Coordinates of C-alpha atoms and ligand atoms in Angstrom, one line a residue:
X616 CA -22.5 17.5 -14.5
X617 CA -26.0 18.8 -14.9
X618 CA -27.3 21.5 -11.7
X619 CA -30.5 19.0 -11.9
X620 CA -28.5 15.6 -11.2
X621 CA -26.4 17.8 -8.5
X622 CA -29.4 19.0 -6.6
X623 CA -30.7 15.2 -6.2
X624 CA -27.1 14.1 -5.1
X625 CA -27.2 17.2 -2.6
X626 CA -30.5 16.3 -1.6
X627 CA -29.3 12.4 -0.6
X628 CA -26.4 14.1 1.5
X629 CA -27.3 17.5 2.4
X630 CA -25.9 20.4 0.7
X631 CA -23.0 21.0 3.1
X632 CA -21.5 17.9 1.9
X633 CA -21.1 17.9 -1.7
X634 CA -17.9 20.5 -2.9
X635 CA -18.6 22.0 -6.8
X636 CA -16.5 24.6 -7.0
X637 CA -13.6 24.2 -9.1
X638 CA -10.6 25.3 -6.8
X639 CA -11.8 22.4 -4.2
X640 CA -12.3 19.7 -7.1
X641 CA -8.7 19.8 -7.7
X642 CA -8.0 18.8 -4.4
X643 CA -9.5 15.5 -4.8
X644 CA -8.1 15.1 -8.2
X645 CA -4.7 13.4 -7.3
X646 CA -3.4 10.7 -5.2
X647 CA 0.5 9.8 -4.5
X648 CA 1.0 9.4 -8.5
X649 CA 1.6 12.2 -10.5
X650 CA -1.8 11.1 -12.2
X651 CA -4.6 14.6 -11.5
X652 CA -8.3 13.9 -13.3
X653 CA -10.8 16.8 -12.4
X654 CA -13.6 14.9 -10.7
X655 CA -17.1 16.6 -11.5
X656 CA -18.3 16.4 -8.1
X657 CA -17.0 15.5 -4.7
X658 CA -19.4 14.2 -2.1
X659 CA -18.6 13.5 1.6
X660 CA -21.4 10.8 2.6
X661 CA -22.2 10.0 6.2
X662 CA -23.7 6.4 6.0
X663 CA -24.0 3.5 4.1
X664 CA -27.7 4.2 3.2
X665 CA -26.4 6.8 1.3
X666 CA -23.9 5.7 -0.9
X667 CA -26.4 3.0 -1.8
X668 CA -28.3 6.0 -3.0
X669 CA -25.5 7.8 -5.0
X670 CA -24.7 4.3 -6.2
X671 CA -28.6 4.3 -7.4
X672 CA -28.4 7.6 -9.3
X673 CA -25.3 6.6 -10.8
X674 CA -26.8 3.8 -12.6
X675 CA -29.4 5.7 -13.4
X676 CA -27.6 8.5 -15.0
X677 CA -24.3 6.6 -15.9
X678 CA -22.5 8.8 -14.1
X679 CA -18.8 7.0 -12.7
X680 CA -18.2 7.0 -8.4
X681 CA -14.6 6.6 -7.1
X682 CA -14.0 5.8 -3.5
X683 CA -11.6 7.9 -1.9
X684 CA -9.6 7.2 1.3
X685 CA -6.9 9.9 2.2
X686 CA -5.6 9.6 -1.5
X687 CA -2.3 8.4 -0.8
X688 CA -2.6 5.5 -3.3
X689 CA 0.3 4.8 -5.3
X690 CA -1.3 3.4 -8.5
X691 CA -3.7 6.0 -9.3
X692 CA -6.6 4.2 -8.0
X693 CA -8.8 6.9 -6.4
X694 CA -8.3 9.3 -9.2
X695 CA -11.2 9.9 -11.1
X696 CA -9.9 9.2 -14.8
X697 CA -13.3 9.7 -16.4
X698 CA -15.0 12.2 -14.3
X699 CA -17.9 12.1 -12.1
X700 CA -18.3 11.6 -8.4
X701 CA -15.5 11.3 -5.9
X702 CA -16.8 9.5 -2.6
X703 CA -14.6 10.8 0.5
X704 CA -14.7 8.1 3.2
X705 CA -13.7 11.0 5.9
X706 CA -16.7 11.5 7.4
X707 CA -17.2 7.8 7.9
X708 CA -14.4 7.7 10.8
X709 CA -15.6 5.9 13.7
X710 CA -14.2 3.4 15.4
X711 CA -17.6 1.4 16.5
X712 CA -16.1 -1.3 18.8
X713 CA -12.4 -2.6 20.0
X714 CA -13.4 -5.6 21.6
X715 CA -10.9 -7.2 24.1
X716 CA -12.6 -10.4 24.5
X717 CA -13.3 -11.9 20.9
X718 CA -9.9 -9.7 20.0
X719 CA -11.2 -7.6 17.1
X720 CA -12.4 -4.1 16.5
X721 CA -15.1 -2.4 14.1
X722 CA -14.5 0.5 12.2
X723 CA -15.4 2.4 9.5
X724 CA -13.5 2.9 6.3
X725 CA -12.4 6.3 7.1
X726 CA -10.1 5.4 10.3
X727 CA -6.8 6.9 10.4
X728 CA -4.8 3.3 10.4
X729 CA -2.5 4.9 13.1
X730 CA -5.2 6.0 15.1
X731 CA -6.9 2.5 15.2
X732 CA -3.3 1.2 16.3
X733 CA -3.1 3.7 18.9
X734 CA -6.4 3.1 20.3
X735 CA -5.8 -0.7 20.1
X736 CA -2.8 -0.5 21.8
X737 CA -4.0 1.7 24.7
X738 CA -6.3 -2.0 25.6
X739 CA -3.2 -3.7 25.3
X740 CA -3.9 -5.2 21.3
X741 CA -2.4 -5.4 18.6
X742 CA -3.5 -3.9 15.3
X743 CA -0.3 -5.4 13.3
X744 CA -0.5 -3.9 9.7
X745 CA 2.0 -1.0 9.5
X746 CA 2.0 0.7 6.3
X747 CA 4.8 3.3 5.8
X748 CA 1.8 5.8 5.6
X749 CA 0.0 4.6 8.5
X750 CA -0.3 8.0 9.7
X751 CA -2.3 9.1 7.1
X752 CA -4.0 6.8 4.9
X753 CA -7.6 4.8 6.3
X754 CA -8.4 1.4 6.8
X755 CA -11.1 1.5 4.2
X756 CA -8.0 2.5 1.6
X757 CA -5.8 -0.4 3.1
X758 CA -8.5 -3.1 2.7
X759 CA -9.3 -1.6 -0.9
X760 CA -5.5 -1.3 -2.1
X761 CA -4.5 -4.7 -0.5
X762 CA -2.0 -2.7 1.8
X763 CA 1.2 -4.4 3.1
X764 CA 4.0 -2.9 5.0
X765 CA 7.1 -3.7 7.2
X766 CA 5.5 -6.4 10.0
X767 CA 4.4 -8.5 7.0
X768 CA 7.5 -11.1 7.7
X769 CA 6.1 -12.1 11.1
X770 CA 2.6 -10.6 10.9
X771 CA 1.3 -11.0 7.4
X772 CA -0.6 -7.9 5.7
X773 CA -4.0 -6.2 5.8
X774 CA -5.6 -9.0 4.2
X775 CA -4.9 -11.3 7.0
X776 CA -6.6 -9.2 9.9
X777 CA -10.0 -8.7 7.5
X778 CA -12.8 -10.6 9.1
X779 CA -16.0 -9.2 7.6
X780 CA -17.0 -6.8 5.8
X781 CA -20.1 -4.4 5.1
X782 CA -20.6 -3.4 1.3
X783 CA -22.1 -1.3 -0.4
X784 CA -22.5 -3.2 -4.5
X785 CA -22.0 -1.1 -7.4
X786 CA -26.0 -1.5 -8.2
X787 CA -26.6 0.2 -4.6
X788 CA -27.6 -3.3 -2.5
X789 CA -25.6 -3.0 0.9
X790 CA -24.3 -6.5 1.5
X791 CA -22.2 -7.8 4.6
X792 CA -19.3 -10.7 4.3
X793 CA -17.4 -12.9 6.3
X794 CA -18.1 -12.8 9.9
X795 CA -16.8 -12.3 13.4
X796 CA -15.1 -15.3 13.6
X797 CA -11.4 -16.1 13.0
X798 CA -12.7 -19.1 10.9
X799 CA -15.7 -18.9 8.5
X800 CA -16.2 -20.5 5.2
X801 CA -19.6 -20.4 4.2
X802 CA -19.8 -20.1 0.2
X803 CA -17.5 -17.8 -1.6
X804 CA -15.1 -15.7 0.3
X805 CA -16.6 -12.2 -0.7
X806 CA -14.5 -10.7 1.8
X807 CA -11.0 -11.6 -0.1
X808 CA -12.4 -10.9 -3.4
X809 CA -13.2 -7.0 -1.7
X810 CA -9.8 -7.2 -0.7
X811 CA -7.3 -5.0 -3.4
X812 CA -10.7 -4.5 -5.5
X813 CA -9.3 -1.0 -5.9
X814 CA -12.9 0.6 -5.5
X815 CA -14.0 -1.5 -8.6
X816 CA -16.5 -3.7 -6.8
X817 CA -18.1 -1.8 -4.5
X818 CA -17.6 0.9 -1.6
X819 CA -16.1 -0.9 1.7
X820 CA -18.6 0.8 4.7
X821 CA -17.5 -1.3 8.0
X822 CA -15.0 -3.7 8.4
X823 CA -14.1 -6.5 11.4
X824 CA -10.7 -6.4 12.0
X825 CA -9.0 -9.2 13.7
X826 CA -5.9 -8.0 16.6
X827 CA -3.5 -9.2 18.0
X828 CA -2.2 -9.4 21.8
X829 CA 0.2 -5.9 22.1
X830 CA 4.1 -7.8 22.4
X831 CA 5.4 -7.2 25.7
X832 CA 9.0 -5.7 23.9
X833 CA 10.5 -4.6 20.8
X834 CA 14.1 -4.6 19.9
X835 CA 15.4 -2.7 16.8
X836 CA 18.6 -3.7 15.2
X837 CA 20.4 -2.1 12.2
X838 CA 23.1 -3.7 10.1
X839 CA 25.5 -2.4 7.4
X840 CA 27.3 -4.4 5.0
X841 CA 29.6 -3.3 2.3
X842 CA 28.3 -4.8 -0.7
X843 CA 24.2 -5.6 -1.1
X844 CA 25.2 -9.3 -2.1
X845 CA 26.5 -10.0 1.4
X846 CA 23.3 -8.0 2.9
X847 CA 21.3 -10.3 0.6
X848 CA 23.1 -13.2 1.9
X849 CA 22.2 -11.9 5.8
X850 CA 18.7 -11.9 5.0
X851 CA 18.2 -15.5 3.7
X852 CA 19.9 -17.0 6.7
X853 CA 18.1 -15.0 8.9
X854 CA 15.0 -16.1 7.5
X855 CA 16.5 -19.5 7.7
X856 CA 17.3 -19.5 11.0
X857 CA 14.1 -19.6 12.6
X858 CA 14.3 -16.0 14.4
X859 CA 11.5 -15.0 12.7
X860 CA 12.0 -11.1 12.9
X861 CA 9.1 -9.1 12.8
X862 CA 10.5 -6.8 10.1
X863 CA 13.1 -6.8 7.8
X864 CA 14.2 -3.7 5.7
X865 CA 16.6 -2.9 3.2
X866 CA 18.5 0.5 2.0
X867 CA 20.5 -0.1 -1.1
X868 CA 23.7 2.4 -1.8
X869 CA 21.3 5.1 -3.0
X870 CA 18.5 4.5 -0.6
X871 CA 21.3 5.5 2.0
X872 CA 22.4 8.6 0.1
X873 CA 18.9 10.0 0.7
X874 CA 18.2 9.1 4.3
X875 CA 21.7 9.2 6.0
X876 CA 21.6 12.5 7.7
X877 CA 17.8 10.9 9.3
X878 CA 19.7 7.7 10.8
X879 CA 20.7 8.1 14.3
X880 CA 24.3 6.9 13.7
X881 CA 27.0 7.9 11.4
X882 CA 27.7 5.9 8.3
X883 CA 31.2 4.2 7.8
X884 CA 31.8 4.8 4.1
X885 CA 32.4 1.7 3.4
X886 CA 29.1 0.4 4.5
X887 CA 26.9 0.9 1.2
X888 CA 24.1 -1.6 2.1
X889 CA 21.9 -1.5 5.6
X890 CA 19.4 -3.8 7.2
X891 CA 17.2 -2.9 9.4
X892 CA 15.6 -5.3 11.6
X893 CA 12.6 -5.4 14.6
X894 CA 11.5 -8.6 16.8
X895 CA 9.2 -8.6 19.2
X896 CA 8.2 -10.6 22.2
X897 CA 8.9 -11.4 25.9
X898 CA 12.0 -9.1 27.0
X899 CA 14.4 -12.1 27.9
X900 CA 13.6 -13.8 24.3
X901 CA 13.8 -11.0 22.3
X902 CA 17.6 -10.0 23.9
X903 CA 18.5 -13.5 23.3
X904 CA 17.0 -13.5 19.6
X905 CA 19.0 -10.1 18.6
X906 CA 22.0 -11.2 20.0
X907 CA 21.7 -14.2 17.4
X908 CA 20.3 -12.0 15.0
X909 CA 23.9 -10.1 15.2
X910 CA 26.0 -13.3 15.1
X911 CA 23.9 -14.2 11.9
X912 CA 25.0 -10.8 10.3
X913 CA 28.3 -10.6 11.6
X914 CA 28.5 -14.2 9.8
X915 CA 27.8 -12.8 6.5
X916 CA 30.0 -9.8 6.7
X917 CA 28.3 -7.0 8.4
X918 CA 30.8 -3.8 9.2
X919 CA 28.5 -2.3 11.5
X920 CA 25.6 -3.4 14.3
X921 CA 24.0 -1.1 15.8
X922 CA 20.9 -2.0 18.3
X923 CA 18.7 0.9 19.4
X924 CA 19.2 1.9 23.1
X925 CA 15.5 2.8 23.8
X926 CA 12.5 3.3 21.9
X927 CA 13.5 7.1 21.0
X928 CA 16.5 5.5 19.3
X929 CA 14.6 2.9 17.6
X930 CA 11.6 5.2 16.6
X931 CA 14.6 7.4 14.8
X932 CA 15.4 4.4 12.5
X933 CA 11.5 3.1 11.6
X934 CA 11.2 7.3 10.6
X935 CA 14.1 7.2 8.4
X936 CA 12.8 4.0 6.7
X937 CA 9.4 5.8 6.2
X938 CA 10.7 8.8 5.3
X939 CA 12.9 7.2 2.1
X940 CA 9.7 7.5 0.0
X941 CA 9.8 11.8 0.1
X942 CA 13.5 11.7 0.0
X943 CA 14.2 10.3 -3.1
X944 CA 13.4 13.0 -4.7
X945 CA 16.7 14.9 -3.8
X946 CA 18.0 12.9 -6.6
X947 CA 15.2 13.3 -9.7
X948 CA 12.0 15.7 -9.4
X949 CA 9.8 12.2 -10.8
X950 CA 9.5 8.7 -10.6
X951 CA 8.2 5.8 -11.7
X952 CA 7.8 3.9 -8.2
X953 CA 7.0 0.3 -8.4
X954 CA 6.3 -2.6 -5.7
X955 CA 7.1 -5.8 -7.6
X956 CA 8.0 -9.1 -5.7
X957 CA 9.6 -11.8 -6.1
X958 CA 10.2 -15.4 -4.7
X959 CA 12.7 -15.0 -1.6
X960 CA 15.4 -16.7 -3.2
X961 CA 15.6 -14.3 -6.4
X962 CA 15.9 -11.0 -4.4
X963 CA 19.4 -11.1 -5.1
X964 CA 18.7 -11.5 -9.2
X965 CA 16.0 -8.6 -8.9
X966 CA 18.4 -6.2 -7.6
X967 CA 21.0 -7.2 -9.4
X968 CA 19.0 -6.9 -12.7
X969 CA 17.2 -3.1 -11.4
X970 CA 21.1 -2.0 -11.5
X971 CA 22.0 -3.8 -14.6
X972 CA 18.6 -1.7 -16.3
X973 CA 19.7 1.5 -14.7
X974 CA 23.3 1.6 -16.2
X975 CA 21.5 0.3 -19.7
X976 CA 19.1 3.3 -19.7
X977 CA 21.3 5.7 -17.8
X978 CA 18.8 6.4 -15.2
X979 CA 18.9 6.0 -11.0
X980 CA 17.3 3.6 -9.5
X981 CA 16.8 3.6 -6.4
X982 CA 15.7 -0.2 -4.3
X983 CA 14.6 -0.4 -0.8
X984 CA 11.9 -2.1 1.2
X985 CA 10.6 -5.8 2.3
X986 CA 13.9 -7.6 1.9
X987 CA 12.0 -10.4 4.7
X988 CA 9.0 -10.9 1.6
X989 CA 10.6 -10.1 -1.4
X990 CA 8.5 -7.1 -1.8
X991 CA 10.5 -4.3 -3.4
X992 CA 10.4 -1.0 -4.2
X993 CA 12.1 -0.1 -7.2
X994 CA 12.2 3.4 -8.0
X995 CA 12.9 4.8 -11.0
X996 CA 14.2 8.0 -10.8
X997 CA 13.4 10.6 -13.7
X998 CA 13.2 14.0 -15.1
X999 CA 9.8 14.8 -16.7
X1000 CA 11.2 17.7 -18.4
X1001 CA 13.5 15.8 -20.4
X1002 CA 12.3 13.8 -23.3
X1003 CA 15.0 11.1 -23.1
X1004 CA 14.6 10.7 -19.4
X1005 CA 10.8 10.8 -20.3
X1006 CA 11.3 7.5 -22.5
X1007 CA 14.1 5.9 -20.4
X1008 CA 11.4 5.8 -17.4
X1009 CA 9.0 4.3 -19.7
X1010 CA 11.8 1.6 -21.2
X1011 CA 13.0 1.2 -17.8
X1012 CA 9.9 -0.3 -16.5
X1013 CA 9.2 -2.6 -19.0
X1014 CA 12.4 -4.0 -18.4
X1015 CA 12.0 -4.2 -14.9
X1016 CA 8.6 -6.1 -15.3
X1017 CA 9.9 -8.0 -18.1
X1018 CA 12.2 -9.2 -15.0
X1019 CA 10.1 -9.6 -12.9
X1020 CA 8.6 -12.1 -15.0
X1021 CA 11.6 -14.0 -15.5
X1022 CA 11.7 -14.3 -11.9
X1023 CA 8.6 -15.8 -11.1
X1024 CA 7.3 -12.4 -9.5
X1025 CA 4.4 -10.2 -9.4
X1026 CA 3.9 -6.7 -10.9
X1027 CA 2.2 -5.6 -7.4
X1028 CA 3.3 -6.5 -3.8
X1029 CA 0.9 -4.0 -1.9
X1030 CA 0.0 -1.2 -4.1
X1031 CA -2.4 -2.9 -6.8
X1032 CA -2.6 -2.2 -10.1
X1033 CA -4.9 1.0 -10.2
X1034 CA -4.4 3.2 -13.2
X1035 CA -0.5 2.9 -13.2
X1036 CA 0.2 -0.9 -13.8
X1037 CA -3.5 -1.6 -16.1
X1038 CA -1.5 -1.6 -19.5
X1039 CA 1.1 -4.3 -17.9
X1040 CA -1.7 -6.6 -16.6
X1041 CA -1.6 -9.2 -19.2
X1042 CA 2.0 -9.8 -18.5
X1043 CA 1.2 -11.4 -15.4
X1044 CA -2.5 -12.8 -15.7
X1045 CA -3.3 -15.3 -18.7
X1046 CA -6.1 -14.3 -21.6
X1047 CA -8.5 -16.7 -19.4
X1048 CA -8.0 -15.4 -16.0
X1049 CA -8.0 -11.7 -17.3
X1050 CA -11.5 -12.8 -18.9
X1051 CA -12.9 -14.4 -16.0
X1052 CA -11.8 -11.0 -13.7
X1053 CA -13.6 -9.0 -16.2
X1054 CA -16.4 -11.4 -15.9
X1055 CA -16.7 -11.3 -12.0
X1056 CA -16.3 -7.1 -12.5
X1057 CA -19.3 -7.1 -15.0
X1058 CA -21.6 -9.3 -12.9
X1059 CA -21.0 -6.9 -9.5
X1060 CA -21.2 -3.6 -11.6
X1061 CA -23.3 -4.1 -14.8
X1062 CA -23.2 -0.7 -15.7
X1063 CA -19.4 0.2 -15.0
X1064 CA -20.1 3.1 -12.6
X1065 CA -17.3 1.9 -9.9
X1066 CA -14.1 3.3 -10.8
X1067 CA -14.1 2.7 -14.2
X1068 CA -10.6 2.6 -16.1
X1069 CA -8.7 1.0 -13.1
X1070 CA -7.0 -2.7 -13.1
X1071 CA -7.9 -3.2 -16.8
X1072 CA -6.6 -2.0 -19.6
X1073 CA -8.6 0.6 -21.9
X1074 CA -10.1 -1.5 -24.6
X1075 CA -7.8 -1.3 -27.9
X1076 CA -4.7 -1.4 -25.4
X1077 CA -2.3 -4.2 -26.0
X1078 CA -1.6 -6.6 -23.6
X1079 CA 2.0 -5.4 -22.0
X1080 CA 2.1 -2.0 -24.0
Ligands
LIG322 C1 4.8 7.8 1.9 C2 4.0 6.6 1.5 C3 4.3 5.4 2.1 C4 3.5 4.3 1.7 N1 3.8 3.1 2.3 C5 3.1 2.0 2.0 C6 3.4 0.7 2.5 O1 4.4 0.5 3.3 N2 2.6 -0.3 2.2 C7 1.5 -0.2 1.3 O2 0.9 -1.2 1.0 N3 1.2 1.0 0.8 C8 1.9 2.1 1.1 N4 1.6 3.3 0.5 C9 0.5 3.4 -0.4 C10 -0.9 3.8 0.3 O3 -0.7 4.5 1.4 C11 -1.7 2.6 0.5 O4 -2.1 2.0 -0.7 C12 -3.0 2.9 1.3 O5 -3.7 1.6 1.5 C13 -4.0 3.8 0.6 O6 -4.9 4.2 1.5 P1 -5.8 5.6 1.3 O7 -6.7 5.7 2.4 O8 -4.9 6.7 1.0 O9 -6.6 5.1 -0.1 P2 -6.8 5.9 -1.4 O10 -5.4 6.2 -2.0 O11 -7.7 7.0 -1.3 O12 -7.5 4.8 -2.3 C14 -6.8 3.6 -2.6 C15 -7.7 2.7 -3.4 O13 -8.7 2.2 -2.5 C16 -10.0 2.6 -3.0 N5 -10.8 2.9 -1.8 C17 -10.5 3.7 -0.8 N6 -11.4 3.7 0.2 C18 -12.4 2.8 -0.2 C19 -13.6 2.3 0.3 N7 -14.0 2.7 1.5 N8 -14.3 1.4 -0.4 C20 -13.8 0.9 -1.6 N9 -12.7 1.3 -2.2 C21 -12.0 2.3 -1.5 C22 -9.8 3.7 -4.0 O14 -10.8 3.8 -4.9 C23 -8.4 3.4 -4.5 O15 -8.6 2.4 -5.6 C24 2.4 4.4 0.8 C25 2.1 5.7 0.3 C26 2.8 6.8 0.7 C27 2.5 8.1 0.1

């Protein structure tokens, strides 16, 4: 990038908010992929006014801008894959107003999502979205990546708490959307078309968030089977039965290989398949709920129940669910870490298949994650360094989505297609709906400044390949 077009971004900003050097580049190169692009420039922006005017030299010089939360993305979205500007949201971390009385709150992108929970809670709401990385991503990177997480059974995901929104457009016009009210449909809803736009339609400045009341109790109940089939079984007639859990996790055999010595109980041996389950609501309900809950299980051939004493206890199994994601890497330095769903009733089919394409390929694959939405995460487990592993991964996951497909699924439960799943993209979206996407991306960002090379696939790139 030319000194002359740095000075004028450095002159929109102020100087002590641009980084050129190279050594501090790379830290904004990467995201929670193994993907690392060298942006050209990285600038830390303080309002909306000025992104609109980054946005306006960008067009004017062609050069591309890529929003940035905290960069723990899992599709390569905020990686800058053709250069030019990454936009850090961090400086943008207010929280403007939590406001008891219409039960919402306005922030700016850069909140910490645990932080807004916390300071939520401390008014007695309910900020409900509970990504496994809530302690460090922002709210501007949930809304953008169409973040889900473990309350989604009773709570629903990110997208349902999104009220309105302030936008800055890839051609520099600040815009807002939606409004403060839980109900609002007044022409097109802009606000869901921002949300899991990946950064391709425009940089997210403030957003209304909608809470919830904070439940009076939480119970947390874990459950181990000896075969994932009966596990399986549990969770359709729990979600049957009207008990409506808040959360329901599942660790396959492997999952509980990496994360045993984390749980605050020991393993039978025989118990190779775990559910992990939280309800919330008014104390006396919520005793009377788990104590169904464990009937339910015991029902379908659970070895082991184990409800959390206090919230220590309980806090011990949520960390060991979170902390599956690191751990998995005790078993292969790489992976290939996908978040496909499926319809509820073909959980059983997905997993069973993932095994069926590890044995083919001779790989580990490692599934965990929303057994109570069918949103799983299939991991993948490789060795870069080895050319055969290299190419099993690859096979691997065209199986998997070729699966997926079979099943009635989707390539992307949460973590959006970003650089990672583009060339797969036509498996799931038909010639005409791809068309009209790239339509609806071309008439918000004539130019293609806004993350360019994210959701579709480079031109020339076969549909699938
Ligand atoms: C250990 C771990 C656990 C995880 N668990 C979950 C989980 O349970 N559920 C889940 O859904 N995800 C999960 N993730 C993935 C990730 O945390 C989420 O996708 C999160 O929403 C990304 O937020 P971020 O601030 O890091 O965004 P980034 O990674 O910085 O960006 C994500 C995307 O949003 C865009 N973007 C960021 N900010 C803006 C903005 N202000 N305006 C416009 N576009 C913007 C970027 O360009 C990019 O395309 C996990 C990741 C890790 C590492």
């Amino acid at each position: 990038m030319q000194d002359s077009l740095i000075k004028e971004i450095a002159a929109v900003v102020g100087p002590k908010y641009i980084l050129t050097g190279e050594e501090d580049r790379w830290c904004y190169a990467y995201d929670a992929t193994d993907l690392t692009y060298l942006p050209d420039l990285v600038v830390f922006p303080g309002s909306a006014e000025e992104i609109s005017g980054i946005v306006k030299l960008a067009n004017q010089h062609r050069f591309p801008v890529v929003p940035r939360g905290a960069g723990t993305g899992r599709a390569g979205g905020s990686v800058p894959v053709r250069g030019g500007v990454v936009l850090v949201m961090t400086r943008l971390n207010r929280i403007l107003e939590i406001n008891p009385e219409d039960m919402l709150a306005v922030v700016e992108p850069g909140v910490i999502t645990g932080v807004l929970k916390r300071a939520v809670a401390e008014q007695g709401l309910y900020y409900p979205p509970d990504p496994g990385s809530a302690d460090y991503c922002t709210i501007g990177g949930n809304v953008a990546a169409g973040a889900g997480g473990a309350m989604a059974v009773q709570y629903g995901v990110t997208r349902d708490y999104v009220l309105g929104l302030e936008v800055v457009l890839p051609t520099g016009e600040i815009i807002e959307a939606g409004a403060r009210t839980f109900k609002s449909v007044v022409g097109y809803d802009l606000t869901r078309l921002m949300l899991g736009s990946e950064g391709t339609l425009g940089v997210i400045t403030r957003i209304i968030l909608r809470l919830a009341p904070q439940p009076a109790s939480r119970l947390s109940l874990a459950a181990g089977f000896s075969s994932l089939d009966a596990a399986l079984t549990a969770v359709g007639q729990v979600l049957h039965s009207g008990l409506i859990p808040t959360a329901i996790e599942f660790m396959d055999r492997a999952t509980l290989d990496c994360v045993r010595e984390m749980l605050p109980f020991k393993l039978p041996p025989q118990v190779t398949a775990l559910l992990l389950f939280m309800l919330d609501g008014h104390p006396r309900d919520v005793a009377s709920r788990v104590k169904r809950l464990g009937q339910l299980c015991k029902q379908a051939g659970a070895q082991l129940l184990l409800q959390a004493k206090d919230e220590a206890e309980a806090e011990r199994l949520w960390a060991a669910r979170r902390a599956i994601s690191p751990a998995t890497f005790k078993v292969k330095p790489h992976k290939v870490s996908e978040d496909v769903a499926v319809p509820l009733g073909a959980i059983p089919l997905l997993v069973a298949g993932a095994e069926d394409i590890a044995r083919q390929r001779d790989l580990p694959i490692i599934c965990f994650g929303h057994a109570g939405d069918g949103n799983i995460h299939v991991n993948i487990m490789f060795d870069q360094s080895q050319p055969r592993e290299r190419e099993a991964a690859h096979a691997a996951t065209e199986d998997l989505f070729a699966l997926v497909g079979r099943l009635r699924g989707t390539l992307s439960g949460e973590h959006g297609i970003g650089l990672t799943k583009a060339p797969y993209i036509g498996l799931e979206l038909s010639p005409a709906a791809l068309a009209l996407q790239k339509r609806l991306k071309q008439a918000f960002d004539p130019q293609n400044i806004m993350n360019p090379g994210k959701i579709f696939p480079a031109a020339g790139t076969p549909a699938g390949l």
